[in-house]
Short mmCIF file of N, CA and C in Angstrom, two decimals:
data_model
loop_
_atom_site.label_atom_id
_atom_site.label_comp_id
_atom_site.label_asym_id
_atom_site.label_seq_id
_atom_site.Cartn_x
_atom_site.Cartn_y
_atom_site.Cartn_z
N PRO A 1 98.37 115.09 83.93
CA PRO A 1 98.07 116.53 83.96
C PRO A 1 99.43 117.30 83.79
N TYR A 2 100.67 116.70 84.17
CA TYR A 2 101.87 117.47 83.86
C TYR A 2 102.10 117.48 82.51
N ARG A 3 101.83 116.42 81.77
CA ARG A 3 102.08 116.32 80.40
C ARG A 3 101.11 117.38 79.63
N HIS A 4 100.01 117.52 80.15
CA HIS A 4 99.09 118.39 79.43
C HIS A 4 99.44 119.94 79.66
N PHE A 5 99.99 120.31 80.81
CA PHE A 5 100.30 121.59 81.03
C PHE A 5 101.62 122.01 80.74
N VAL A 6 102.52 121.15 80.64
CA VAL A 6 103.94 121.38 80.16
C VAL A 6 104.36 120.75 78.89
N PRO A 7 104.52 121.71 77.88
CA PRO A 7 105.03 121.21 76.53
C PRO A 7 106.21 120.70 76.53
N HIS A 8 106.53 119.59 75.91
CA HIS A 8 107.66 118.86 75.80
C HIS A 8 108.71 119.70 75.19
N ARG A 9 109.92 119.56 75.62
CA ARG A 9 111.14 120.26 75.29
C ARG A 9 111.12 121.93 75.39
N SER A 10 110.08 122.32 76.40
CA SER A 10 110.15 123.70 76.69
C SER A 10 111.00 123.77 77.91
N TRP A 11 111.31 125.21 78.26
CA TRP A 11 112.28 125.51 79.41
C TRP A 11 111.79 124.87 80.73
N VAL A 12 110.41 124.59 80.72
CA VAL A 12 109.91 124.12 82.03
C VAL A 12 110.33 122.84 82.17
N SER A 13 109.97 121.81 80.99
CA SER A 13 110.33 120.43 81.00
C SER A 13 111.77 120.19 80.86
N HIS A 14 112.60 120.94 80.06
CA HIS A 14 113.86 120.62 79.81
C HIS A 14 115.00 121.67 80.31
N GLY A 15 114.59 122.51 81.24
CA GLY A 15 115.51 123.34 81.91
C GLY A 15 116.39 122.65 82.63
N LEU A 16 117.75 123.12 82.56
CA LEU A 16 118.78 122.24 83.35
C LEU A 16 118.60 122.23 84.81
N ILE A 17 118.26 123.41 85.40
CA ILE A 17 117.80 123.26 86.94
C ILE A 17 116.31 123.38 86.96
N MET A 18 115.76 124.26 86.39
CA MET A 18 114.44 124.74 86.73
C MET A 18 113.49 123.47 86.30
N GLY A 19 113.81 122.78 85.29
CA GLY A 19 113.15 121.49 85.09
C GLY A 19 112.96 120.40 86.02
N GLY A 20 114.22 120.24 86.71
CA GLY A 20 114.06 119.33 88.05
C GLY A 20 113.46 119.82 89.16
N VAL A 21 113.48 121.14 89.35
CA VAL A 21 112.98 121.76 90.49
C VAL A 21 111.36 121.84 90.37
N ILE A 22 111.01 122.06 89.20
CA ILE A 22 109.59 121.97 88.83
C ILE A 22 108.96 120.64 88.94
N ARG A 23 109.66 119.65 88.57
CA ARG A 23 109.22 118.36 88.55
C ARG A 23 109.14 117.74 90.05
N ALA A 24 110.09 118.29 90.90
CA ALA A 24 110.23 117.90 92.33
C ALA A 24 108.96 118.53 93.00
N CYS A 25 108.69 119.98 92.69
CA CYS A 25 107.33 120.49 93.34
C CYS A 25 106.23 119.81 92.80
N TYR A 26 106.18 119.46 91.48
CA TYR A 26 104.80 118.87 91.02
C TYR A 26 104.83 117.50 91.68
N LEU A 27 105.81 116.72 91.94
CA LEU A 27 105.68 115.38 92.67
C LEU A 27 105.41 115.57 94.08
N ALA A 28 105.82 116.60 94.73
CA ALA A 28 105.37 116.85 96.10
C ALA A 28 103.95 117.18 96.20
N THR A 29 103.24 118.00 95.25
CA THR A 29 101.98 118.45 95.28
C THR A 29 101.11 117.39 95.07
N VAL A 30 101.40 116.39 93.89
CA VAL A 30 100.52 115.38 93.50
C VAL A 30 100.58 114.37 94.70
N SER A 31 101.82 114.08 95.37
CA SER A 31 101.71 113.17 96.41
C SER A 31 101.02 113.59 97.62
N THR A 32 100.98 114.87 98.01
CA THR A 32 100.25 115.52 99.06
C THR A 32 98.83 115.28 98.79
N LEU A 33 98.26 115.55 97.40
CA LEU A 33 96.91 115.58 97.04
C LEU A 33 96.51 114.06 97.15
N ILE A 34 97.35 113.11 96.78
CA ILE A 34 96.80 111.80 96.76
C ILE A 34 96.88 111.36 98.28
N GLY A 35 97.78 111.66 99.06
CA GLY A 35 97.70 111.31 100.39
C GLY A 35 96.45 111.93 101.19
N TRP A 36 96.14 113.14 100.92
CA TRP A 36 94.94 113.78 101.37
C TRP A 36 93.56 113.08 101.11
N LEU A 37 93.54 112.78 99.73
CA LEU A 37 92.49 112.08 99.20
C LEU A 37 92.22 110.65 99.88
N SER A 38 93.37 110.00 99.99
CA SER A 38 93.38 108.64 100.57
C SER A 38 92.97 108.81 102.04
N ILE A 39 93.50 109.77 102.84
CA ILE A 39 93.00 109.89 104.21
C ILE A 39 91.58 110.20 104.35
N TRP A 40 91.09 111.08 103.39
CA TRP A 40 89.59 111.50 103.33
C TRP A 40 88.80 110.27 103.13
N LEU A 41 89.13 109.37 102.23
CA LEU A 41 88.32 108.17 101.92
C LEU A 41 88.39 107.24 103.00
N ILE A 42 89.37 107.10 103.65
CA ILE A 42 89.53 106.10 104.76
C ILE A 42 88.60 106.68 105.93
N SER A 43 88.77 107.97 106.05
CA SER A 43 87.97 108.49 107.16
C SER A 43 86.28 108.42 106.82
N ARG A 44 86.06 108.40 105.76
CA ARG A 44 84.55 108.13 105.28
C ARG A 44 84.15 106.73 105.44
N LEU A 45 85.19 105.77 105.43
CA LEU A 45 84.70 104.27 105.61
C LEU A 45 85.08 103.85 107.09
N GLY A 46 85.72 104.50 107.92
CA GLY A 46 86.05 104.06 109.26
C GLY A 46 86.28 105.28 110.22
N PRO A 47 87.46 105.15 110.79
CA PRO A 47 87.69 106.12 111.96
C PRO A 47 87.87 107.46 111.25
N HIS A 48 87.36 108.40 111.89
CA HIS A 48 87.47 110.01 111.59
C HIS A 48 89.01 110.29 111.62
N LEU A 49 89.47 110.86 110.50
CA LEU A 49 90.84 111.46 110.49
C LEU A 49 90.65 112.85 109.80
N ASP A 50 91.62 113.63 110.30
CA ASP A 50 91.52 115.02 109.68
C ASP A 50 92.66 115.04 108.50
N PRO A 51 92.31 115.07 107.32
CA PRO A 51 93.49 115.00 106.28
C PRO A 51 94.31 116.18 106.39
N SER A 52 93.91 117.38 106.65
CA SER A 52 94.72 118.41 106.56
C SER A 52 95.77 118.43 107.80
N LYS A 53 95.22 117.95 109.08
CA LYS A 53 96.09 117.85 110.14
C LYS A 53 97.10 116.76 109.89
N LEU A 54 96.80 115.66 109.36
CA LEU A 54 97.78 114.51 109.08
C LEU A 54 98.77 114.84 107.92
N THR A 55 98.34 115.62 106.92
CA THR A 55 99.31 116.02 105.92
C THR A 55 100.08 116.94 106.35
N SER A 56 99.80 117.96 107.16
CA SER A 56 100.59 118.99 107.71
C SER A 56 101.60 118.23 108.68
N SER A 57 101.19 117.22 109.48
CA SER A 57 102.06 116.54 110.44
C SER A 57 103.07 115.81 109.50
N ASN A 58 102.65 115.11 108.43
CA ASN A 58 103.62 114.44 107.52
C ASN A 58 104.68 115.39 106.98
N TRP A 59 104.23 116.56 106.65
CA TRP A 59 105.25 117.64 105.91
C TRP A 59 106.14 118.01 107.01
N ALA A 60 105.76 118.22 108.34
CA ALA A 60 106.54 118.71 109.41
C ALA A 60 107.65 117.60 109.57
N ASN A 61 107.29 116.29 109.62
CA ASN A 61 108.21 115.22 109.79
C ASN A 61 109.20 115.06 108.57
N ILE A 62 108.75 115.38 107.40
CA ILE A 62 109.67 115.33 106.21
C ILE A 62 110.63 116.51 106.34
N LEU A 63 110.13 117.70 106.83
CA LEU A 63 111.07 118.86 106.91
C LEU A 63 112.13 118.61 107.87
N THR A 64 111.75 118.07 109.04
CA THR A 64 112.63 117.73 110.02
C THR A 64 113.80 116.72 109.77
N ALA A 65 113.31 115.66 108.93
CA ALA A 65 114.22 114.75 108.40
C ALA A 65 115.24 115.44 107.32
N VAL A 66 114.64 116.51 106.57
CA VAL A 66 115.44 117.12 105.64
C VAL A 66 116.59 117.94 106.24
N ARG A 67 116.22 118.62 107.42
CA ARG A 67 117.05 119.33 108.24
C ARG A 67 118.12 118.56 108.83
N SER A 68 117.84 117.48 109.37
CA SER A 68 118.70 116.57 110.20
C SER A 68 119.67 115.71 109.17
N HIS A 69 119.27 115.61 107.90
CA HIS A 69 119.99 114.78 106.96
C HIS A 69 120.29 115.59 105.77
N SER A 70 121.09 116.84 105.96
CA SER A 70 121.20 117.75 104.95
C SER A 70 122.08 117.11 103.80
N GLN A 71 122.97 116.56 104.13
CA GLN A 71 123.82 115.88 103.10
C GLN A 71 123.15 114.88 102.16
N GLN A 72 122.33 113.97 102.79
CA GLN A 72 121.46 113.06 102.01
C GLN A 72 120.44 113.85 101.15
N THR A 73 119.85 114.86 101.72
CA THR A 73 118.91 115.68 101.02
C THR A 73 119.51 116.39 99.81
N ALA A 74 120.76 117.00 100.00
CA ALA A 74 121.53 117.52 98.82
C ALA A 74 121.71 116.66 97.83
N ALA A 75 122.12 115.24 98.29
CA ALA A 75 122.49 114.35 97.08
C ALA A 75 121.25 113.90 96.42
N LEU A 76 120.03 113.88 97.33
CA LEU A 76 118.82 113.37 96.41
C LEU A 76 118.51 114.45 95.49
N VAL A 77 118.43 115.89 95.98
CA VAL A 77 118.09 116.82 95.01
C VAL A 77 118.97 117.03 93.87
N SER A 78 120.33 116.79 94.17
CA SER A 78 121.30 116.96 93.07
C SER A 78 121.16 115.83 92.12
N GLY A 79 120.77 114.64 92.54
CA GLY A 79 120.56 113.43 91.67
C GLY A 79 119.29 113.58 90.85
N PHE A 80 118.28 114.23 91.39
CA PHE A 80 117.07 114.55 90.72
C PHE A 80 117.23 115.70 89.55
N ILE A 81 118.08 116.54 89.85
CA ILE A 81 118.36 117.75 88.79
C ILE A 81 119.30 117.17 87.91
N LEU A 82 120.38 116.32 88.22
CA LEU A 82 121.13 115.84 87.36
C LEU A 82 120.66 114.89 86.37
N ALA A 83 119.69 114.11 86.81
CA ALA A 83 119.01 113.14 85.72
C ALA A 83 118.32 113.83 84.87
N GLY A 84 117.62 114.91 85.20
CA GLY A 84 116.80 115.75 84.39
C GLY A 84 117.81 116.50 83.32
N SER A 85 118.77 116.85 83.76
CA SER A 85 119.88 117.56 83.01
C SER A 85 120.47 116.71 81.89
N VAL A 86 120.80 115.50 82.38
CA VAL A 86 121.38 114.64 81.40
C VAL A 86 120.17 114.28 80.23
N HIS A 87 119.03 114.17 80.67
CA HIS A 87 117.97 113.86 79.72
C HIS A 87 117.99 114.96 78.78
N SER A 88 117.92 116.25 79.19
CA SER A 88 117.76 117.46 78.37
C SER A 88 118.85 117.61 77.47
N LEU A 89 120.25 117.33 77.94
CA LEU A 89 121.30 117.50 77.03
C LEU A 89 121.36 116.29 76.04
N ALA A 90 121.03 115.16 76.45
CA ALA A 90 120.94 113.96 75.45
C ALA A 90 119.92 114.34 74.40
N ASP A 91 118.81 114.85 74.85
CA ASP A 91 117.62 115.23 73.92
C ASP A 91 118.12 116.31 72.84
N ALA A 92 118.69 117.20 73.41
CA ALA A 92 119.30 118.34 72.41
C ALA A 92 120.25 117.81 71.47
N THR A 93 121.25 117.04 72.10
CA THR A 93 122.30 116.55 71.28
C THR A 93 121.83 115.63 70.03
N PHE A 94 120.76 114.66 70.43
CA PHE A 94 120.42 113.81 69.46
C PHE A 94 119.43 114.49 68.47
N SER A 95 118.79 115.58 68.98
CA SER A 95 117.96 116.39 68.02
C SER A 95 118.74 117.11 66.91
N ALA A 96 119.98 117.69 67.43
CA ALA A 96 120.87 118.18 66.66
C ALA A 96 121.57 117.46 65.62
N ILE A 97 121.79 116.18 66.05
CA ILE A 97 122.44 115.26 65.11
C ILE A 97 121.49 114.77 63.92
N LYS A 98 120.21 114.60 64.42
CA LYS A 98 119.15 114.20 63.45
C LYS A 98 118.71 115.22 62.49
N ARG A 99 118.76 116.54 62.99
CA ARG A 99 118.19 117.60 62.19
C ARG A 99 118.71 117.65 60.68
N PRO A 100 119.89 117.56 60.58
CA PRO A 100 120.50 117.62 59.04
C PRO A 100 120.08 116.44 58.05
N PHE A 101 119.51 115.40 58.72
CA PHE A 101 119.19 114.20 57.93
C PHE A 101 117.55 114.24 57.74
N ARG A 102 116.97 115.28 58.01
CA ARG A 102 115.53 115.25 57.81
C ARG A 102 115.24 115.86 56.57
#
């Protein structure tokens, strides 16, 4: 779905900062939906589980971990954004180099 909604080389996919932030939000959303769906399916097959309660509990645990490990969180987010930025800069550089030869 991400590929369908986000055109390649747009500011959304190749923005130096916003590209990484949007991909991180997308990853969090998809992970939450997959987790919710998995819990819902398990509860249909066996023990009753409340998907909304479990996913909100998981997000609360994640937020607690983020607050207590702020340096590691900053490193993770920086690495995520830096990786996307390097990709975007490499893409732009090689496109500029190839353009005169077309």
